[in-house]
Coordinates of C-alpha atoms and ligand atoms in Angstrom, one line a residue:
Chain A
X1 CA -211.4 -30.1 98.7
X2 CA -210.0 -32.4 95.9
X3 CA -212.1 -32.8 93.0
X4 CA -210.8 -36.4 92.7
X5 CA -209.5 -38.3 95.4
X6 CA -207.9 -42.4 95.9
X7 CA -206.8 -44.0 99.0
X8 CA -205.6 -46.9 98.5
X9 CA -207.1 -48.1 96.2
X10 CA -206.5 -51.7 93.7
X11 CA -207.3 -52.4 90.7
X12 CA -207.9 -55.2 89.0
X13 CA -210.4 -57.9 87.6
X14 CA -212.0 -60.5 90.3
X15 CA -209.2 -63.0 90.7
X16 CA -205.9 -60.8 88.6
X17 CA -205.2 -57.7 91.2
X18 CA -203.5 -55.3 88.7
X19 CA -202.4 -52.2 91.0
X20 CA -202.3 -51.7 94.7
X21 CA -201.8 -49.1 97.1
X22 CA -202.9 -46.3 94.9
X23 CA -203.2 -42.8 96.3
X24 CA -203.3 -39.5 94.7
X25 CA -205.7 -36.3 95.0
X26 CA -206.6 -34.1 91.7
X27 CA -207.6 -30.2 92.1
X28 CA -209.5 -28.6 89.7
X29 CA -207.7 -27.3 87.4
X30 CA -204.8 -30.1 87.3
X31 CA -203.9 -32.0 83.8
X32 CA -203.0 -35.3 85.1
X33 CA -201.3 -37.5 82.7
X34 CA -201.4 -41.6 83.4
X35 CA -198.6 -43.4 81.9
X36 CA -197.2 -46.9 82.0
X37 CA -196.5 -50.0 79.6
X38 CA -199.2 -52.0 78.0
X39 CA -201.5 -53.8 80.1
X40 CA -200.4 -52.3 83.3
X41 CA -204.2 -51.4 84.0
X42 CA -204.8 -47.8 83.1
X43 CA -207.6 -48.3 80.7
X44 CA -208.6 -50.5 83.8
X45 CA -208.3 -47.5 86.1
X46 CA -210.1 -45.2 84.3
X47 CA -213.0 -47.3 83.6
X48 CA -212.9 -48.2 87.5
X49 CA -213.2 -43.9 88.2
X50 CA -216.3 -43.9 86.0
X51 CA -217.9 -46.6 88.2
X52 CA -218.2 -49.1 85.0
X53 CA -216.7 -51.7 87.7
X54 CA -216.2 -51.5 91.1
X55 CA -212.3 -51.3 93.2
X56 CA -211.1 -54.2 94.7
X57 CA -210.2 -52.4 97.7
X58 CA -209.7 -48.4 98.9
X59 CA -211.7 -45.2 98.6
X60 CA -212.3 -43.2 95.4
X61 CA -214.1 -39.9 96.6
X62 CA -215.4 -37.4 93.6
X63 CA -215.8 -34.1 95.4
X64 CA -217.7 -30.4 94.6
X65 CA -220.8 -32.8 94.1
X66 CA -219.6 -35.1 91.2
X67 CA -221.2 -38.4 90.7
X68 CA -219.6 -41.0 88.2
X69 CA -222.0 -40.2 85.6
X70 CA -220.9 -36.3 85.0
X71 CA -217.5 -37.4 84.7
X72 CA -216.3 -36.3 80.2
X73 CA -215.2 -40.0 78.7
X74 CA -213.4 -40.4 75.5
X75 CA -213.0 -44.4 75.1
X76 CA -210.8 -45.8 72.8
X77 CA -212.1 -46.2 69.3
X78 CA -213.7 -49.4 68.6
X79 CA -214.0 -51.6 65.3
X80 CA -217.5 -51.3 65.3
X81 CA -217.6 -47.0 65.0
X82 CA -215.1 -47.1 62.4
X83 CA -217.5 -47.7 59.8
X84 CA -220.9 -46.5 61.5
X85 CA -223.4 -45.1 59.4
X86 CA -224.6 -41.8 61.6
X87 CA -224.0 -38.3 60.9
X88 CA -221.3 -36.2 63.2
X89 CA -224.7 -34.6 65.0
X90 CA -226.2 -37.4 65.3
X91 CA -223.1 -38.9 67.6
X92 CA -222.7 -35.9 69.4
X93 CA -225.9 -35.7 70.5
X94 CA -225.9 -39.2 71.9
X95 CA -223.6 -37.0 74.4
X96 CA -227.1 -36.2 76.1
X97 CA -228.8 -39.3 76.6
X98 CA -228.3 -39.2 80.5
X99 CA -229.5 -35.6 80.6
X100 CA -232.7 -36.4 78.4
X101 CA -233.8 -38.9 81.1
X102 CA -236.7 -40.2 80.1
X103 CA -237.9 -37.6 77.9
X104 CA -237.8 -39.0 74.1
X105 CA -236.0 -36.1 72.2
X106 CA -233.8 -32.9 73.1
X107 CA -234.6 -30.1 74.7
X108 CA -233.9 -26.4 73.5
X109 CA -230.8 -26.2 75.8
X110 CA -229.6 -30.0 75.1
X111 CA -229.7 -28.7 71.2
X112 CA -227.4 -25.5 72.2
X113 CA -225.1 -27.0 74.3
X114 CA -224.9 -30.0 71.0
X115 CA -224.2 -27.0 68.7
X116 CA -221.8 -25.4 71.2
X117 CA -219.4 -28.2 71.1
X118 CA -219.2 -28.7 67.8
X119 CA -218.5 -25.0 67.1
X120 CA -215.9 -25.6 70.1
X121 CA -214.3 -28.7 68.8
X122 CA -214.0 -26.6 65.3
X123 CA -216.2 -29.5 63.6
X124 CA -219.5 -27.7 63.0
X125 CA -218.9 -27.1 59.4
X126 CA -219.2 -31.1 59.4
X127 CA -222.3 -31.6 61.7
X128 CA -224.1 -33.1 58.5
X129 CA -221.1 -35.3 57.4
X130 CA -221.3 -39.0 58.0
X131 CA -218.7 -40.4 60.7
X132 CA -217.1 -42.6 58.5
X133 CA -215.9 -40.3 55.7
X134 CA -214.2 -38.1 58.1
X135 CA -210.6 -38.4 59.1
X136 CA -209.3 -40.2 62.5
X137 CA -208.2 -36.8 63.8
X138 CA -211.7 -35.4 62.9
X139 CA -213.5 -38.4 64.6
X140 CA -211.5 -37.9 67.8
X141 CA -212.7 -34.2 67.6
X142 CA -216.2 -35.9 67.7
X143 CA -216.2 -37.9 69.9
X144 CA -214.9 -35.5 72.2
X145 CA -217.0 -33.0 71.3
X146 CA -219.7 -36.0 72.6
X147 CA -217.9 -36.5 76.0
X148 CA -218.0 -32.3 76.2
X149 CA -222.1 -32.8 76.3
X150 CA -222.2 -34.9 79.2
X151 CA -219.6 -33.1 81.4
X152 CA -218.2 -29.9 81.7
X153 CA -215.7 -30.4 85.4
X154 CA -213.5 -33.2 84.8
X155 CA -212.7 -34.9 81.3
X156 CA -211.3 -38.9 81.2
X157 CA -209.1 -39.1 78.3
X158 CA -208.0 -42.8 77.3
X159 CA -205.0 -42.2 74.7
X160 CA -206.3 -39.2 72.7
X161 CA -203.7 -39.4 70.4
X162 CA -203.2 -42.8 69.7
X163 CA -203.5 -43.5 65.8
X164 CA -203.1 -39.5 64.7
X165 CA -200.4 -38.3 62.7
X166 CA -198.0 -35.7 63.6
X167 CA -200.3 -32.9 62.8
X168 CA -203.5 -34.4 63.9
X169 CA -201.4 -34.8 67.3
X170 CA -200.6 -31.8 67.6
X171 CA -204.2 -30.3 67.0
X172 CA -205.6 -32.6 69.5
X173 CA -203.1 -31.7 72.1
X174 CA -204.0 -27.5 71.5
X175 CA -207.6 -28.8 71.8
X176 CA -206.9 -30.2 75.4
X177 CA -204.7 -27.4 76.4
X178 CA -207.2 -25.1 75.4
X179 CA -210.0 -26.7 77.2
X180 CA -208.0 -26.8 80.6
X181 CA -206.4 -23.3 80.4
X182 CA -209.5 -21.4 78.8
X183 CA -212.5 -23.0 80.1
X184 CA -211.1 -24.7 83.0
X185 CA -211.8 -28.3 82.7
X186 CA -209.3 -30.7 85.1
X187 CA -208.2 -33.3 82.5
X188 CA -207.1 -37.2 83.6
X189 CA -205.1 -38.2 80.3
X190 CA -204.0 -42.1 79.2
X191 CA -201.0 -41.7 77.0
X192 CA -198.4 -43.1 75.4
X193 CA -197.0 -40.0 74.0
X194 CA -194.3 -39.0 76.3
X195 CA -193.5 -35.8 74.3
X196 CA -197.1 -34.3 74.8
X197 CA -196.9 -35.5 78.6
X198 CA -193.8 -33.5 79.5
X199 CA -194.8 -30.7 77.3
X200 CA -198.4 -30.4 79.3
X201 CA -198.9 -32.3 82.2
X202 CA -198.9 -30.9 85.7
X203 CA -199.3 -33.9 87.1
X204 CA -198.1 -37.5 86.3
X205 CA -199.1 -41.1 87.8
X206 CA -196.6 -43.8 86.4
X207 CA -199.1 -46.9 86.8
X208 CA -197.5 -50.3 87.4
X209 CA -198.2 -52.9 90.3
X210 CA -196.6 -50.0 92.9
X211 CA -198.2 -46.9 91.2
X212 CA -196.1 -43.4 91.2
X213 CA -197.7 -40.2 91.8
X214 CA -195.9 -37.3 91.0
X215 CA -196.3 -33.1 90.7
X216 CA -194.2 -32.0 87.7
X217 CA -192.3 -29.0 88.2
X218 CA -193.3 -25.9 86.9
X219 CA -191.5 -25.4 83.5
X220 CA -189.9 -22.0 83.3
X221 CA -190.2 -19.8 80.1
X222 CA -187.8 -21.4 77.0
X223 CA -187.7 -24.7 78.5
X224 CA -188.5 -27.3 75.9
Chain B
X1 CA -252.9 -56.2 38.2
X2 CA -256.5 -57.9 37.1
X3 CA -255.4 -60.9 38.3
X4 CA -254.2 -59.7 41.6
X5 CA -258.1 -57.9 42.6
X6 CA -260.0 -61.0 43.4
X7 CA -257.4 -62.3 45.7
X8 CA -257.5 -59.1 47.4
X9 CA -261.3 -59.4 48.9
X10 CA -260.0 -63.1 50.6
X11 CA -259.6 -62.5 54.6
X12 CA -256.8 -64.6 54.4
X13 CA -254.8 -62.8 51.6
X14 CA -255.7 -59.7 54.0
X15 CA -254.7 -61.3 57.1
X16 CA -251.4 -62.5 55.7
X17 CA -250.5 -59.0 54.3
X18 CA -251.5 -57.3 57.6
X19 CA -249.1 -59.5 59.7
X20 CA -246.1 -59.8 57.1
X21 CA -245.7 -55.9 57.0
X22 CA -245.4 -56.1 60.6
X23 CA -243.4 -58.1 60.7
X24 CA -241.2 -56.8 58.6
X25 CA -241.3 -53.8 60.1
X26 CA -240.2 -55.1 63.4
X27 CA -237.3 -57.0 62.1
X28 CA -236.1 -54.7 60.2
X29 CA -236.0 -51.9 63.2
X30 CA -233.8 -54.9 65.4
X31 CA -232.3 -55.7 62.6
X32 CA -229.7 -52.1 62.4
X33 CA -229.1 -52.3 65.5
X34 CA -228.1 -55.9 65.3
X35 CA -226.2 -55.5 62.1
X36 CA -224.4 -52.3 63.5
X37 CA -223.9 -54.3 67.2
X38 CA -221.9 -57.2 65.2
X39 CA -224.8 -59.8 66.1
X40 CA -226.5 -60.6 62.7
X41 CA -226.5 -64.1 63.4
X42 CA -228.5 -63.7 66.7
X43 CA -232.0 -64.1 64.7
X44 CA -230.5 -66.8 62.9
X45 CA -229.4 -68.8 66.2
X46 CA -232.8 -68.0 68.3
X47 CA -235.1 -68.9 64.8
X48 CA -233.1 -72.6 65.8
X49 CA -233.5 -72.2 69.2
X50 CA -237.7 -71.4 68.6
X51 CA -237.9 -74.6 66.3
X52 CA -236.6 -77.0 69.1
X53 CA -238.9 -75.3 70.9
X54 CA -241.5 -76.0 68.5
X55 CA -240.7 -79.5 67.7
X56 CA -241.1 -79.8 72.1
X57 CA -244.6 -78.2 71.7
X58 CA -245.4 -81.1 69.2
X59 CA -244.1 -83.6 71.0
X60 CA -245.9 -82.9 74.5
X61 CA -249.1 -82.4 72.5
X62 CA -249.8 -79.0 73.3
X63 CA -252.5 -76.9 72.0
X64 CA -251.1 -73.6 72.1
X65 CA -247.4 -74.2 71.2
X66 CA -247.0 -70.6 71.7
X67 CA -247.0 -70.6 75.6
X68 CA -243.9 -73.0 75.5
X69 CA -242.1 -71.4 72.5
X70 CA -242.2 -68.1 72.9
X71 CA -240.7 -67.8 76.9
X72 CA -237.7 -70.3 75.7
X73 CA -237.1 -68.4 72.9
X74 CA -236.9 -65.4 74.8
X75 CA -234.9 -67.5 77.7
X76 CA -232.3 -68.2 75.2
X77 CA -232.0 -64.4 73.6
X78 CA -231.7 -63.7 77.3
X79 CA -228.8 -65.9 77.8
X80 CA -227.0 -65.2 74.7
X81 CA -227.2 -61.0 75.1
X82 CA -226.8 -61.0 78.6
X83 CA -224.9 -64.0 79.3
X84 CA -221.6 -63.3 77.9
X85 CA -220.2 -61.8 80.3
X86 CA -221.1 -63.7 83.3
X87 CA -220.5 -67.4 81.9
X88 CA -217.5 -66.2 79.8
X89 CA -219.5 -66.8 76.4
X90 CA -217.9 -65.6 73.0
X91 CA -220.8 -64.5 71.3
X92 CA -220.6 -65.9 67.9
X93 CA -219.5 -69.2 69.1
X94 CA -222.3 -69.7 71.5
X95 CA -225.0 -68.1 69.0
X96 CA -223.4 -71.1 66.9
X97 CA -223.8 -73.7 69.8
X98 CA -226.9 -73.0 70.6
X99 CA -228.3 -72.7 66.7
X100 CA -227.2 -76.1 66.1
X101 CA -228.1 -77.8 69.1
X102 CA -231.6 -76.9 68.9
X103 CA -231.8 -77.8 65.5
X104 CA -230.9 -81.7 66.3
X105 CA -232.7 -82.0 69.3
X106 CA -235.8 -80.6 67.9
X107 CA -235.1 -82.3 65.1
X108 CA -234.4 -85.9 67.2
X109 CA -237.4 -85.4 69.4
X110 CA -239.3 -85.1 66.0
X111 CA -238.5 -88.6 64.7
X112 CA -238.2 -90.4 68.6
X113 CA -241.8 -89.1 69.8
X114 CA -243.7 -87.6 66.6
X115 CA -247.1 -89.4 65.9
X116 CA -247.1 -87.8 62.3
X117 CA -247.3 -89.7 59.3
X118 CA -245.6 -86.4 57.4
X119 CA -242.7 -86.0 59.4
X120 CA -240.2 -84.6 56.9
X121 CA -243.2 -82.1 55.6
X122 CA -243.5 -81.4 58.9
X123 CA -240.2 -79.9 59.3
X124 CA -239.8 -78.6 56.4
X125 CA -242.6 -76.4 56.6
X126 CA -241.5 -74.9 60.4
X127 CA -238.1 -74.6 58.6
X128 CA -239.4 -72.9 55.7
X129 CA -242.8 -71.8 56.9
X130 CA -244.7 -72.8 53.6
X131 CA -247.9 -72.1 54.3
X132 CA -248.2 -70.9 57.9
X133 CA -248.8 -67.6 57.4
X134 CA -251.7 -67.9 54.8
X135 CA -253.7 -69.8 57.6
X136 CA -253.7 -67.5 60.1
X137 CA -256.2 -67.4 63.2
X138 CA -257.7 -64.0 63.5
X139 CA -256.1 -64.4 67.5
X140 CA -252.4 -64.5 66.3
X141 CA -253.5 -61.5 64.1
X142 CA -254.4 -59.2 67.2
X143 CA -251.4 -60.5 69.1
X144 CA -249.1 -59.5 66.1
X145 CA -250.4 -56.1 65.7
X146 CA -250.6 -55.5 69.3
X147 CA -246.7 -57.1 70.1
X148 CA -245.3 -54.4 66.8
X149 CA -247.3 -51.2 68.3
X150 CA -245.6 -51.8 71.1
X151 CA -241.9 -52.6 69.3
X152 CA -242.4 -49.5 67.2
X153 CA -243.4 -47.4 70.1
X154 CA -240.4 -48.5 71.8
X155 CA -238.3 -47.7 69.3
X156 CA -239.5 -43.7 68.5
X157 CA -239.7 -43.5 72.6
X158 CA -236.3 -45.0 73.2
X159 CA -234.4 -43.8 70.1
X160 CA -231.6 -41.8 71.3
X161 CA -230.9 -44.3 74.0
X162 CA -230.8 -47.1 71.2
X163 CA -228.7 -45.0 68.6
X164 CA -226.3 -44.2 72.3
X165 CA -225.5 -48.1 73.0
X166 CA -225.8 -49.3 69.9
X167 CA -223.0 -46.9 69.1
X168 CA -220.9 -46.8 71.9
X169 CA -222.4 -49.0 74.9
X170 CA -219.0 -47.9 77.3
X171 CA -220.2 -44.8 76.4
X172 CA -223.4 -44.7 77.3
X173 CA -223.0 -46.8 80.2
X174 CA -220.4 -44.3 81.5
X175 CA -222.8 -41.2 81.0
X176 CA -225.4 -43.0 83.6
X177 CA -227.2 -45.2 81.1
X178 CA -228.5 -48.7 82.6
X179 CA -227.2 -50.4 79.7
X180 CA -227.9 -53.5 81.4
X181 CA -231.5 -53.1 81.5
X182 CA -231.7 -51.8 77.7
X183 CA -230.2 -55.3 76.8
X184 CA -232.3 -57.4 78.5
X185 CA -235.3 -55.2 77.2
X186 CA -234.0 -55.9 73.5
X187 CA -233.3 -59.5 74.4
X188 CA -237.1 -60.0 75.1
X189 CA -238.3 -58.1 71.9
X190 CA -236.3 -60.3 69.5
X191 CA -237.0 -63.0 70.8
X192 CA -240.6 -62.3 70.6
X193 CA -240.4 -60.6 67.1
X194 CA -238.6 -63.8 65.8
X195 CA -241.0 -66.4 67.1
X196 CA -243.7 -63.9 65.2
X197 CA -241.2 -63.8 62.0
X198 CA -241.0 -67.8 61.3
X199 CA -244.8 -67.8 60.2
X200 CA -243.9 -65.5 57.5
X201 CA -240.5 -66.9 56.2
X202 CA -240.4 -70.1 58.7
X203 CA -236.7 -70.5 60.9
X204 CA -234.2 -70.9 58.1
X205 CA -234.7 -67.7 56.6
X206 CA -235.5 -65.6 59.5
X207 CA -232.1 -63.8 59.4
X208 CA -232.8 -62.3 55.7
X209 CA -235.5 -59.8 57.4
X210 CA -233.2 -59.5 60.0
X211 CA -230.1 -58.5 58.0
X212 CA -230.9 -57.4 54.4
X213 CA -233.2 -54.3 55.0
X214 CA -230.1 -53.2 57.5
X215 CA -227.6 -53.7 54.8
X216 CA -229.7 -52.5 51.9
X217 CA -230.3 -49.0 54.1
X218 CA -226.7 -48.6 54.7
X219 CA -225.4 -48.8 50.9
X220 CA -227.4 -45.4 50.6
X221 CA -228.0 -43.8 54.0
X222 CA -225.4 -41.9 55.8
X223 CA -227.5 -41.1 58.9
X224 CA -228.6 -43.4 61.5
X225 CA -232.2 -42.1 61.1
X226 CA -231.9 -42.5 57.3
X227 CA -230.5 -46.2 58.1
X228 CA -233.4 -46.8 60.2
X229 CA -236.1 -45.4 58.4
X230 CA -234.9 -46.7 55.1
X231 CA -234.7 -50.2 56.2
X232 CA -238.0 -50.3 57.8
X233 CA -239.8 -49.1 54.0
X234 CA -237.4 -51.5 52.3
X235 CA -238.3 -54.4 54.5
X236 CA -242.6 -53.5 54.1
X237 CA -242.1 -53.1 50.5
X238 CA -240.3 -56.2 50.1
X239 CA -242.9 -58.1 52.8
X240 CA -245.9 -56.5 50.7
X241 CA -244.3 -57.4 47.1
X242 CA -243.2 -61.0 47.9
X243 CA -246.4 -61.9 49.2
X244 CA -248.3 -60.9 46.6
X245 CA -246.7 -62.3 44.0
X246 CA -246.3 -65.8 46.1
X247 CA -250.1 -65.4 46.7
X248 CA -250.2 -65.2 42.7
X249 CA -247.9 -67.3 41.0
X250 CA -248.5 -69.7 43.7
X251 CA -244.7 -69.4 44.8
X252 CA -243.5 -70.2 48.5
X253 CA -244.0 -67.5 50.6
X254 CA -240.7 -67.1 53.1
X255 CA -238.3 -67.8 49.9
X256 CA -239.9 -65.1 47.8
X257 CA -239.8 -62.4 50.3
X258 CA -236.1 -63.6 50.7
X259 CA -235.4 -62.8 47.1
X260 CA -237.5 -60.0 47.1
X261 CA -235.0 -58.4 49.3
X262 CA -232.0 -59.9 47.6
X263 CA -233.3 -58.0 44.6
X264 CA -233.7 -54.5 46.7
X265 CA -230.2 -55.2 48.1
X266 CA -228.3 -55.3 44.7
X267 CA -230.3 -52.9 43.6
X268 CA -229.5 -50.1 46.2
X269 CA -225.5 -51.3 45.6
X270 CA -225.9 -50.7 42.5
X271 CA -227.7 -46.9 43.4
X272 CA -225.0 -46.4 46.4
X273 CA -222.3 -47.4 44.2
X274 CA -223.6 -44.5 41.8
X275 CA -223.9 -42.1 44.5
X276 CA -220.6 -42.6 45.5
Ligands
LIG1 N1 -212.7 -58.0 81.4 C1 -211.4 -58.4 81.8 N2 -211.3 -59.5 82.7 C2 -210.1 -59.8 83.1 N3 -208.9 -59.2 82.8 C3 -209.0 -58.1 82.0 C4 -210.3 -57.7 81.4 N4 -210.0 -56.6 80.7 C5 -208.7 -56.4 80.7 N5 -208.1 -57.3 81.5 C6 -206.6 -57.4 81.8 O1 -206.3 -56.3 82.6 C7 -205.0 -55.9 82.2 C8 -205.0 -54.4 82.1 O2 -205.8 -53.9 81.0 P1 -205.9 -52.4 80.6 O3 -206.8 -52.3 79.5 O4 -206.3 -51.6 81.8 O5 -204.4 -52.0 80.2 P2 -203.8 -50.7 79.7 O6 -202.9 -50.2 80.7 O7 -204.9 -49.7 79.3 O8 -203.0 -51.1 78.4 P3 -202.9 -50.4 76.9 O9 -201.8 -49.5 77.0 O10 -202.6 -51.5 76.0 O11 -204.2 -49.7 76.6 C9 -204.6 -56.6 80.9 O12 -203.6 -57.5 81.2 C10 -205.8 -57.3 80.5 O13 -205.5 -58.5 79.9
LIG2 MG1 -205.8 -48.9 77.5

């Protein structure tokens, strides 16, 4: 059964339909890239998948047992964290809050899994560092390292690489590739950077008002 | 110091000590996440919305102003969090529109209905809350320490859930959170902490205990928890100092707490700038 599953589905806000007739079916596994121009709706679709507003028509079925809320998000940076006083543990561990329930602090295991990530998303050597000192590639690393607490199946990636430089790019994308290869994870990525898409995707969805879902063909060894 | 003993044993000095602490330690709790959230002007906007509220107490004659200013208050902090959204409000321009239109009406049903011979001491002291907090009731000194046990107990409870939207609130909504709920539950404790705040500093001023312990905290905190905790002992030793002295020199109370935290704030840019 697919992990993630539309049928036909629209998007859109209550009176602006965006994208209709959606369909497509992720396995686990699958590195799904979403591209498409500004404004076409894939922020839009991605915040619909995480049940932070509701389709305007269709079926999106999460299989294996997934609900909306176990679902990795990394959100677009906003104005406000650019300059937030809180220390890189601090916002990773805000990764937990839906696991804590309504206990007041972390368990044992919610500290582990905390320290795990950051030792996974190489930025444990900062866990004391405040946010706003480090670098935007660093920050990313963070705040994935955050979306890694509350999920381990399926990560939602909204433009990863936005804002990075060439190296930070590059970093990010190993990061990614590593996370879907070594441990597994079925990654849904926003991007703009069409390099990284044909380099890793294995699937792409071209969003626009009649949205194109494709398989990529398997690259074979020394093609670019 | 000699001089300061004698006004000490007074129940009223006491009183008035008791309940600004508390208050300043409530405001200055909202006030990081407020500060952080973008919203600073929310206390400023709601103190308006309270004196309207206040002026509409006096007018009908009321005995207990308190049961008609404290649920509009909150009504309005309600509206103004929660709203946005759903009435298409831009936050700073309604904060705005509704500061200023509480302000004249309270201030017009003043001078239309208002049987006082005193009208513009009147307003001046809600505006300023001159003397307000030295006469306080021993009632409104168990409802003030029983309304900031509760805000403080919310806030250790609730703290990772507060540092989680006041971070990122797509975030934490996305992970399960009911985000929702958390904002109607802050709505309701500012609106009750700032009808509470303009005894002490009176409705022009509320937003200095609502923004300069914040502010002050972050020039030398990096941590949320150091933010937190250092704008809550900035904001009680401000309350404590600028009280005392008032009480002593016989200056007005709200305006020297004010600049008692003016003073803290220069000083900890001045220590942050140091640090680095
Ligand atoms: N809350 C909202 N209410 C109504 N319309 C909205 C709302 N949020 C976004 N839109 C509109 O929906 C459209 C799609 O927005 P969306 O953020 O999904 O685009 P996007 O594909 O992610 O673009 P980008 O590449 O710039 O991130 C835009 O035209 C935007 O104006
Ligand atoms: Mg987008």
């Amino acid at each position: 059964m697919a992990l993630l599953q539309c049928e036909n589905v629209a998007l859109g806000y209550q009176k602006t339909v965006l994208v209709e007739g959606l369909n497509l079916e992720v396995h686990r596994g699958d590195y799904l890239c979403v591209i498409g121009d500004n404004g076409v709706g894939k922020s839009t679709f991605v915040r619909t998948l995480l049940g932070l507003q509701p389709a305007l028509a269709g079926r999106i079925t999460l299989g294996e047992g997934l609900r909306p809320q176990d679902l990795g998000y990394l959100p677009q940076q906003t104005v406000v964290q650019r300059d937030f006083p809180a220390t890189v543990e601090e916002i990773v561990r805000s990764g937990c809050v839906s696991r804590m329930g309504w206990r007041p602090t972390l368990s044992k295991a919610e500290r582990a899994r905390v320290g795990e990530n950051l030792e996974r998303m190489g930025v444990a050597h900062l866990s004391k560092r405040s946010y706003r000192t480090l670098s935007g590639g660093q920050q990313q690393r963070v705040r994935l390292a955050r979306a890694l607490c509350a999920a381990d199946t399926l990560l939602l990636l909204d433009e990863p690489v936005a804002g990075l430089d060439p190296e930070g790019t590059a970093e990010m994308y190993q990061i990614i590739d590593r996370l879907n290869h070594e441990d597994g994870m079925t990654i849904l990525m926003v991007s703009h950077d069409l390099e990284g898409v044909r380099a890793y995707a294995t699937h792409i969805l071209r969003m626009g008002r009649e949205p194109r879902f494709y398989a990529v063909e398997p690259r074979k060894e020394g093609d670019v | 110091m000699e001089k300061l003993v004698p006004y000490l044993s007074y129940p009223f000095v006491q009183y008035a000590l008791v309940v600004g602490v508390l208050i300043a330690l409530c405001s200055a709790l909202l006030g990081v996440t407020l500060v952080l959230r973008r919203m600073s002007f929310l206390g400023d906007g709601l103190s308006h919305a309270a004196f309207g509220a206040m002026s509409l107490a006096a007018v009908l004659n009321l005995t207990d102003d308190m049961l008609l200013v404290l649920p509009l208050t909150v009504l309005c902090a309600i509206v103004l969090l929660c709203g946005g959204e759903k009435w298409n409000l831009q936050g700073d321009a309604a904060i705005a529109m509704v500061s200023v239109s509480s302000l004249a009406i309270g201030y017009l049903l003043m001078n239309l209905f208002s049987s006082s011979v005193n009208l513009s001491g009147d307003v001046c002291t809600t505006l300023f809350g001159s003397t307000s907090i030295l006469t306080l009731r021993t009632s409104e000194v168990w409802l003030c320490v029983g309304l900031s046990a509760a805000v403080v107990a919310l806030f250790v409870l609730c703290y990772h859930k507060i540092f989680a939207v006041t971070f990122d609130e797509t975030f934490a909504q996305a992970t399960g959170m009911k985000v929702k709920v958390y904002r109607m539950v802050l709505a309701v404790v500012i609106g009750v902490v700032i009808v509470l705040a303009m005894n002490l500093v009176g409705s022009l001023l509320i937003s200095a205990l609502i923004v300069f312990p914040a502010l002050s905290a972050m020039r030398v905190m990096r941590s949320f928890r150091g933010v937190v905790i250092g704008a809550a002992v900035l904001s009680v030793v401000c309350a404590l100092a600028g009280i005392l002295i008032s009480v002593v020199v016989g200056t007005p109370v709200g305006s020297t707490v004010v600049v008692a935290n003016l003073a803290v704030f220069a000083l900890m840019s001045v220590v942050g700038g140091v640090k680095g």
